[in-house]
């Protein structure tokens, strides 16, 4: 049985949910997926860090109510988060990066990924910063070292978009996309339609684990801008930076705007899009749009996301599914590990042939 040793960098909603899944589903995964996951290290800004070469019990990790610096009480633990030591020295096969997204320069997560790939460890991440800002360099480093840098959860949480578009739609000739790519803002707009006030709706999205550490990123469109960059660069072969994508959020929409849309059989949605122009360049944008109810994206509600991929050979293909949520995003990490596992199986078969 294959066992992957993993180190968790960040132990907030998403990585804690992954630990919960490990505690309850490792046997199922061993049977159905052919591997088990063993947590050999965790590092978190608030809790500190711990390296345990034989593995930490996932259930105990999830159920313990650690105080600030609490990992310092564990064998092999420290009250400080020493990410660099954990990433470079823990006996992990895979580093699971789920710290805060920094929309400006992607740090320190870019460094976390680089340290991992330089020390022979695969990276799976849900953090949009290193993908939107550092993907080219990190992918090249991974390839040079025969490793994987996987980030399905950086767009639409566990809903398959990146691998689906790259693998299943290969050859369909993508020309552009438009979508609802932020769960929090879509949830807030839906709540405002029921008469709830903007701040109360944002608070509820935070409580449900959808929002970024600073929810300004969600409601002002910074988060969607990173996702537009990720999809445009990955699927349209663009080379965009966040500053290349125009951005407007939903905070300027008033109750009167929402009401007026309802009365005219339409709905406000925060839309992220990109299109390949005739000269081959790619233009991306993020802005609220008032969509008629019959538009395919108008019915997408709550933290659900959807993206319509506009292809030459197949027309428009729309993928809908959860765009945020702790377990939903932890599933994206699992799907990345499955991709690594399947690729290593395929490589072994090729070697044996
Ligand atoms: N929650 C979601 O629905 C969702 C969906 C897709 C992607 N993401 C992304 O996944 C990542 C994790 O999301 P989350 O919901 O778990 O966030 P969270 O805020 O619940 O947890 C982040 C954790 O990382 C820790 N942390 C922050 N900076 C750190 C550092 N430098 N070193 C060590 N630990 C650090 C924090 O202490 C916190 O415990 C974020 O980048 C987020 O944008 C989240
Ligand atoms: N805060 C983000 C998480 C998923 O990237 C959202 O609400 O969509």
Coordinates of C-alpha atoms and ligand atoms in Angstrom, one line a residue:
X1 CA 0.0 0.0 0.0
X2 CA 1.4 3.4 -0.9
X3 CA 1.5 5.9 2.0
X4 CA 2.1 9.6 1.2
X5 CA 3.7 11.5 4.0
X6 CA 2.3 15.0 3.9
X7 CA 3.2 18.3 5.7
X8 CA 0.4 20.9 6.2
X9 CA 1.5 24.5 5.9
X10 CA -1.4 26.5 7.5
X11 CA -3.9 24.8 9.7
X12 CA -7.0 26.8 9.1
X13 CA -10.3 25.9 7.6
X14 CA -9.1 24.0 4.6
X15 CA -6.1 22.0 6.0
X16 CA -8.1 21.2 9.1
X17 CA -10.8 19.8 6.8
X18 CA -8.2 17.7 5.0
X19 CA -7.1 16.3 8.4
X20 CA -10.8 15.6 9.2
X21 CA -11.1 13.7 5.9
X22 CA -7.9 11.7 6.6
X23 CA -9.3 10.8 10.1
X24 CA -12.5 9.4 8.6
X25 CA -11.6 8.3 5.1
X26 CA -8.1 6.9 5.0
X27 CA -9.4 3.3 4.9
X28 CA -11.8 4.1 2.0
X29 CA -9.0 5.8 0.1
X30 CA -6.7 2.8 0.6
X31 CA -9.4 0.6 -0.9
X32 CA -10.6 2.9 -3.7
X33 CA -7.6 5.1 -4.5
X34 CA -4.7 2.9 -3.6
X35 CA -3.0 5.2 -1.0
X36 CA -3.2 6.5 2.5
X37 CA -2.2 9.9 3.8
X38 CA 0.0 10.3 6.9
X39 CA 0.5 13.8 8.4
X40 CA 4.2 14.1 9.4
X41 CA 4.3 17.8 10.1
X42 CA 2.1 20.9 10.5
X43 CA 3.1 24.6 10.6
X44 CA 0.7 27.4 11.4
X45 CA 1.3 31.1 12.1
X46 CA -0.9 31.0 15.2
X47 CA -0.3 27.4 16.5
X48 CA 3.4 26.9 15.9
X49 CA 5.0 23.9 14.2
X50 CA 5.5 20.3 14.8
X51 CA 7.4 17.5 13.0
X52 CA 6.6 13.9 13.8
X53 CA 8.4 11.5 11.5
X54 CA 6.1 8.6 12.4
X55 CA 3.0 10.6 11.8
X56 CA 0.5 12.6 13.9
X57 CA -2.9 11.2 14.6
X58 CA -5.3 13.2 12.4
X59 CA -8.3 12.8 14.7
X60 CA -6.4 14.0 17.8
X61 CA -5.0 16.9 15.7
X62 CA -8.5 18.0 14.7
X63 CA -10.1 17.5 18.0
X64 CA -7.5 19.1 20.2
X65 CA -8.3 22.7 21.2
X66 CA -4.8 24.1 20.8
X67 CA -4.2 27.6 22.1
X68 CA -1.8 30.1 20.5
X69 CA 1.6 28.4 20.2
X70 CA -0.1 25.1 21.3
X71 CA 2.1 22.9 19.0
X72 CA 5.0 23.8 21.4
X73 CA 3.5 21.3 23.8
X74 CA 3.8 18.4 21.3
X75 CA 6.8 16.1 21.0
X76 CA 8.8 17.6 18.1
X77 CA 6.9 20.8 18.4
X78 CA 7.6 24.5 18.7
X79 CA 5.4 27.5 19.6
X80 CA 6.8 29.3 16.6
X81 CA 5.8 28.6 13.0
X82 CA 9.1 27.6 11.4
X83 CA 7.8 27.0 7.9
X84 CA 11.2 26.9 6.3
X85 CA 12.5 24.1 8.6
X86 CA 9.3 22.1 8.3
X87 CA 9.2 22.3 4.5
X88 CA 12.8 21.6 4.0
X89 CA 13.4 18.9 6.7
X90 CA 10.2 17.1 7.5
X91 CA 10.1 13.6 5.9
X92 CA 7.2 14.6 3.6
X93 CA 6.5 13.5 0.1
X94 CA 4.0 16.3 -0.4
X95 CA 3.7 19.8 1.0
X96 CA 0.1 21.0 1.3
X97 CA 0.1 24.8 1.2
X98 CA -3.0 26.5 2.5
X99 CA -1.9 29.7 4.2
X100 CA -3.5 33.1 3.5
X101 CA -3.7 34.2 -0.1
X102 CA -1.6 37.4 -0.6
X103 CA -3.0 39.0 -3.7
X104 CA 0.0 41.5 -4.0
X105 CA 3.1 39.3 -4.4
X106 CA 1.9 35.8 -3.4
X107 CA 4.4 35.7 -0.4
X108 CA 5.3 33.9 1.7
X109 CA 3.4 31.1 -0.1
X110 CA 5.5 31.5 -3.2
X111 CA 8.6 30.8 -1.1
X112 CA 6.9 27.9 0.7
X113 CA 6.3 26.3 -2.7
X114 CA 9.8 27.0 -3.9
X115 CA 11.4 25.5 -0.8
X116 CA 9.3 22.4 -1.2
X117 CA 10.1 21.9 -4.9
X118 CA 13.8 22.6 -4.3
X119 CA 13.9 20.0 -1.5
X120 CA 12.3 17.2 -3.7
X121 CA 8.7 17.5 -2.4
X122 CA 5.6 17.8 -4.5
X123 CA 3.3 20.7 -3.8
X124 CA -0.5 20.8 -3.7
X125 CA -2.1 24.2 -2.9
X126 CA -5.4 26.0 -2.7
X127 CA -3.6 29.3 -2.3
X128 CA -4.2 31.6 -5.3
X129 CA -1.2 33.8 -4.7
X130 CA 1.6 31.5 -5.8
X131 CA -0.5 30.2 -8.7
X132 CA -1.5 33.6 -10.1
X133 CA 1.8 35.3 -9.4
X134 CA 4.5 32.5 -9.5
X135 CA 3.1 29.6 -11.6
X136 CA 5.5 29.9 -14.5
X137 CA 8.6 29.7 -12.3
X138 CA 7.1 27.1 -9.9
X139 CA 6.0 24.9 -12.8
X140 CA 9.4 25.1 -14.4
X141 CA 11.1 24.2 -11.1
X142 CA 8.7 21.3 -10.5
X143 CA 9.3 20.0 -14.0
X144 CA 13.1 20.3 -13.7
X145 CA 13.0 18.3 -10.4
X146 CA 10.5 15.7 -11.7
X147 CA 7.9 16.9 -9.2
X148 CA 4.3 18.1 -9.3
X149 CA 2.9 21.6 -8.6
X150 CA -0.9 21.0 -8.5
X151 CA -3.5 23.7 -7.7
X152 CA -7.0 22.6 -8.8
X153 CA -8.5 24.2 -5.7
X154 CA -7.2 27.7 -6.6
X155 CA -10.3 28.2 -8.8
X156 CA -13.8 27.0 -7.9
X157 CA -12.5 24.9 -4.9
X158 CA -13.0 21.2 -5.5
X159 CA -15.1 21.7 -8.7
X160 CA -13.0 20.5 -11.5
X161 CA -12.1 23.3 -13.9
X162 CA -8.4 23.4 -14.6
X163 CA -7.7 19.7 -15.1
X164 CA -11.1 19.3 -16.8
X165 CA -10.4 22.0 -19.3
X166 CA -6.8 21.0 -19.9
X167 CA -7.4 17.2 -20.2
X168 CA -11.0 16.5 -21.1
X169 CA -11.4 19.6 -23.4
X170 CA -8.0 19.2 -25.0
X171 CA -8.2 20.2 -28.6
X172 CA -11.6 22.0 -28.3
X173 CA -9.8 25.3 -28.8
X174 CA -10.7 27.6 -25.9
X175 CA -11.4 31.2 -27.0
X176 CA -12.4 32.7 -23.7
X177 CA -14.4 32.2 -20.5
X178 CA -16.8 34.1 -18.2
X179 CA -17.9 33.0 -14.8
X180 CA -18.9 33.5 -11.2
X181 CA -15.6 32.8 -9.5
X182 CA -16.1 34.0 -6.0
X183 CA -18.4 32.2 -3.6
X184 CA -18.5 34.9 -0.9
X185 CA -19.6 37.7 -3.3
X186 CA -22.2 35.5 -4.9
X187 CA -23.5 34.5 -1.5
X188 CA -23.6 38.1 -0.4
X189 CA -25.5 39.2 -3.5
X190 CA -28.1 36.4 -2.9
X191 CA -28.5 37.4 0.7
X192 CA -29.0 41.1 -0.3
X193 CA -31.8 39.9 -2.7
X194 CA -33.6 38.6 0.4
X195 CA -33.3 42.0 2.1
X196 CA -30.2 41.3 4.2
X197 CA -27.7 44.1 4.6
X198 CA -24.3 43.9 3.0
X199 CA -22.2 43.7 6.2
X200 CA -24.4 41.1 7.8
X201 CA -24.2 39.0 4.6
X202 CA -20.4 39.2 4.6
X203 CA -20.3 38.2 8.2
X204 CA -22.4 35.1 7.5
X205 CA -20.0 34.2 4.6
X206 CA -17.1 34.5 7.0
X207 CA -18.8 32.2 9.5
X208 CA -19.4 29.6 6.8
X209 CA -15.7 29.5 5.9
X210 CA -16.1 31.0 2.4
X211 CA -14.4 34.3 2.9
X212 CA -10.8 35.3 2.7
X213 CA -9.0 36.3 5.9
X214 CA -9.6 39.9 4.6
X215 CA -13.0 39.7 2.9
X216 CA -12.3 42.9 1.0
X217 CA -10.5 40.5 -1.4
X218 CA -13.8 38.8 -2.1
X219 CA -16.2 41.8 -2.4
X220 CA -13.8 44.1 -4.2
X221 CA -13.0 41.6 -6.9
X222 CA -9.3 41.0 -6.0
X223 CA -9.9 37.3 -5.5
X224 CA -11.7 36.9 -8.8
X225 CA -8.9 38.9 -10.5
X226 CA -6.4 36.3 -9.3
X227 CA -8.7 33.5 -10.6
X228 CA -9.0 35.2 -14.0
X229 CA -5.2 35.4 -14.2
X230 CA -4.9 31.7 -13.3
X231 CA -7.4 30.5 -15.9
X232 CA -6.2 32.9 -18.6
X233 CA -2.6 31.9 -18.2
X234 CA -3.3 28.2 -17.7
X235 CA -6.0 27.7 -20.3
X236 CA -5.5 30.5 -22.9
X237 CA -1.7 30.5 -22.8
X238 CA -1.7 34.2 -21.6
X239 CA 1.0 35.8 -19.5
X240 CA -1.2 38.1 -17.5
X241 CA -0.4 39.6 -14.1
X242 CA -3.1 40.8 -11.7
X243 CA -2.5 44.4 -12.7
X244 CA -3.3 43.6 -16.4
X245 CA -6.9 42.7 -15.4
X246 CA -9.5 45.5 -14.9
X247 CA -11.3 45.1 -11.6
X248 CA -14.5 46.4 -10.0
X249 CA -16.2 44.8 -7.0
X250 CA -19.7 44.6 -5.6
X251 CA -19.4 47.0 -2.6
X252 CA -20.8 49.9 -4.7
X253 CA -24.1 48.0 -5.3
X254 CA -26.9 49.4 -3.1
X255 CA -30.1 47.7 -1.9
X256 CA -31.9 50.0 -4.5
X257 CA -29.7 48.5 -7.3
X258 CA -30.5 45.0 -6.2
X259 CA -34.2 45.8 -6.0
X260 CA -34.3 47.4 -9.4
X261 CA -32.7 44.3 -10.9
X262 CA -35.3 42.1 -9.3
X263 CA -38.1 44.3 -10.7
X264 CA -36.6 44.0 -14.2
X265 CA -36.3 40.2 -14.0
X266 CA -32.5 40.3 -13.7
X267 CA -29.8 39.7 -11.1
X268 CA -26.4 41.3 -10.3
X269 CA -23.5 38.9 -10.5
X270 CA -19.8 39.5 -10.1
X271 CA -18.3 38.2 -13.4
X272 CA -14.7 37.4 -14.1
X273 CA -13.9 36.9 -17.8
X274 CA -11.1 36.7 -20.4
X275 CA -11.1 36.6 -24.1
X276 CA -8.5 35.9 -26.8
X277 CA -8.4 38.9 -29.2
X278 CA -7.8 38.7 -32.9
X279 CA -4.2 39.6 -32.5
X280 CA -3.6 36.7 -30.1
X281 CA -3.5 38.9 -26.9
X282 CA -5.8 38.1 -24.0
X283 CA -7.9 40.7 -22.2
X284 CA -9.3 39.9 -18.7
X285 CA -11.8 41.8 -16.5
X286 CA -13.8 41.6 -13.3
X287 CA -17.0 43.6 -12.9
X288 CA -20.6 43.3 -11.6
X289 CA -23.1 42.7 -14.4
X290 CA -26.8 42.8 -14.3
X291 CA -27.9 39.5 -16.1
X292 CA -31.3 38.7 -17.4
X293 CA -32.8 35.7 -15.5
X294 CA -32.5 33.5 -18.6
X295 CA -28.7 34.0 -18.7
X296 CA -27.0 30.6 -17.8
X297 CA -25.1 32.3 -14.9
X298 CA -28.1 34.2 -13.4
X299 CA -29.5 31.1 -11.6
X300 CA -26.1 30.3 -9.9
X301 CA -26.8 31.0 -6.2
X302 CA -25.1 30.9 -2.8
X303 CA -21.4 30.0 -2.7
X304 CA -21.8 28.0 -5.9
X305 CA -19.6 29.1 -8.8
X306 CA -19.9 28.5 -12.5
X307 CA -17.7 29.1 -15.5
X308 CA -18.7 29.0 -19.2
X309 CA -15.8 28.0 -21.4
X310 CA -16.2 29.3 -24.9
X311 CA -14.7 26.8 -27.3
X312 CA -14.3 26.7 -31.1
X313 CA -15.3 23.1 -31.6
X314 CA -17.9 22.5 -28.9
X315 CA -19.4 26.0 -28.3
X316 CA -20.0 27.0 -24.7
X317 CA -19.5 24.4 -22.0
X318 CA -20.5 25.5 -18.5
X319 CA -19.2 23.9 -15.3
X320 CA -21.1 24.5 -12.1
X321 CA -20.3 23.5 -8.5
X322 CA -19.1 24.6 -5.1
X323 CA -16.7 27.6 -5.3
X324 CA -15.8 27.8 -1.6
X325 CA -16.1 25.8 1.6
X326 CA -13.7 24.0 3.8
X327 CA -14.5 20.3 2.9
X328 CA -15.1 21.2 -0.7
X329 CA -11.7 22.8 -0.9
X330 CA -10.0 20.0 1.0
X331 CA -11.4 17.7 -1.7
X332 CA -9.5 19.8 -4.3
X333 CA -6.3 18.9 -2.4
X334 CA -7.3 15.2 -2.4
X335 CA -7.9 15.5 -6.2
X336 CA -4.4 16.9 -6.6
X337 CA -2.9 14.1 -4.7
X338 CA -4.9 11.6 -6.8
X339 CA -3.4 13.2 -9.9
X340 CA 0.1 12.8 -8.4
X341 CA -0.6 9.2 -7.5
X342 CA -2.0 8.4 -10.9
X343 CA 0.9 10.1 -12.7
X344 CA 3.4 8.1 -10.7
X345 CA 1.6 4.9 -11.5
X346 CA 1.6 5.8 -15.2
X347 CA 5.3 6.6 -15.1
X348 CA 6.1 3.2 -13.4
X349 CA 4.1 1.4 -16.1
X350 CA 6.0 3.3 -18.8
X351 CA 9.4 2.4 -17.2
X352 CA 8.4 -1.3 -16.9
X353 CA 7.2 -1.5 -20.6
Ligands
LIG1 N1 -12.0 28.4 2.4 C1 -12.3 28.3 1.1 O1 -13.4 28.1 0.7 C2 -11.2 28.3 0.1 C3 -11.5 27.9 -1.2 C4 -10.4 28.0 -2.2 C5 -9.2 28.4 -1.8 N2 -9.0 28.9 -0.6 C6 -7.6 29.3 -0.2 O2 -7.0 28.3 0.6 C7 -6.2 28.9 1.6 C8 -6.6 28.5 3.0 O3 -7.9 28.9 3.2 P1 -8.6 28.7 4.6 O4 -10.1 28.9 4.4 O5 -8.1 27.5 5.2 O6 -8.0 30.0 5.3 P2 -8.0 30.2 6.9 O7 -7.8 31.7 7.1 O8 -9.1 29.5 7.6 O9 -6.6 29.5 7.3 C9 -5.4 29.9 6.9 C10 -4.4 29.4 8.0 O10 -3.1 29.7 7.6 C11 -2.3 30.1 8.7 N3 -1.3 31.0 8.1 C12 -1.4 32.2 7.5 N4 -0.2 32.6 7.1 C13 0.7 31.7 7.5 C14 2.1 31.5 7.4 N5 2.8 32.5 6.8 N6 2.7 30.4 7.9 C15 1.9 29.5 8.5 N7 0.6 29.5 8.6 C16 0.0 30.6 8.1 C17 -3.3 30.9 9.5 O11 -2.9 30.9 10.9 C18 -4.6 30.1 9.4 O12 -4.7 29.1 10.4 C19 -6.3 30.5 1.3 O13 -5.2 30.8 0.5 C20 -7.6 30.6 0.6 O14 -7.6 31.7 -0.3 C21 -9.9 28.8 0.4
LIG2 N1 -12.9 33.4 -0.6 C1 -13.0 32.6 -1.8 C2 -12.6 31.2 -1.5 C3 -12.4 30.3 -2.8 O1 -11.3 30.7 -3.5 C4 -14.5 32.6 -2.3 O2 -15.3 33.1 -1.6 O3 -14.7 32.2 -3.5

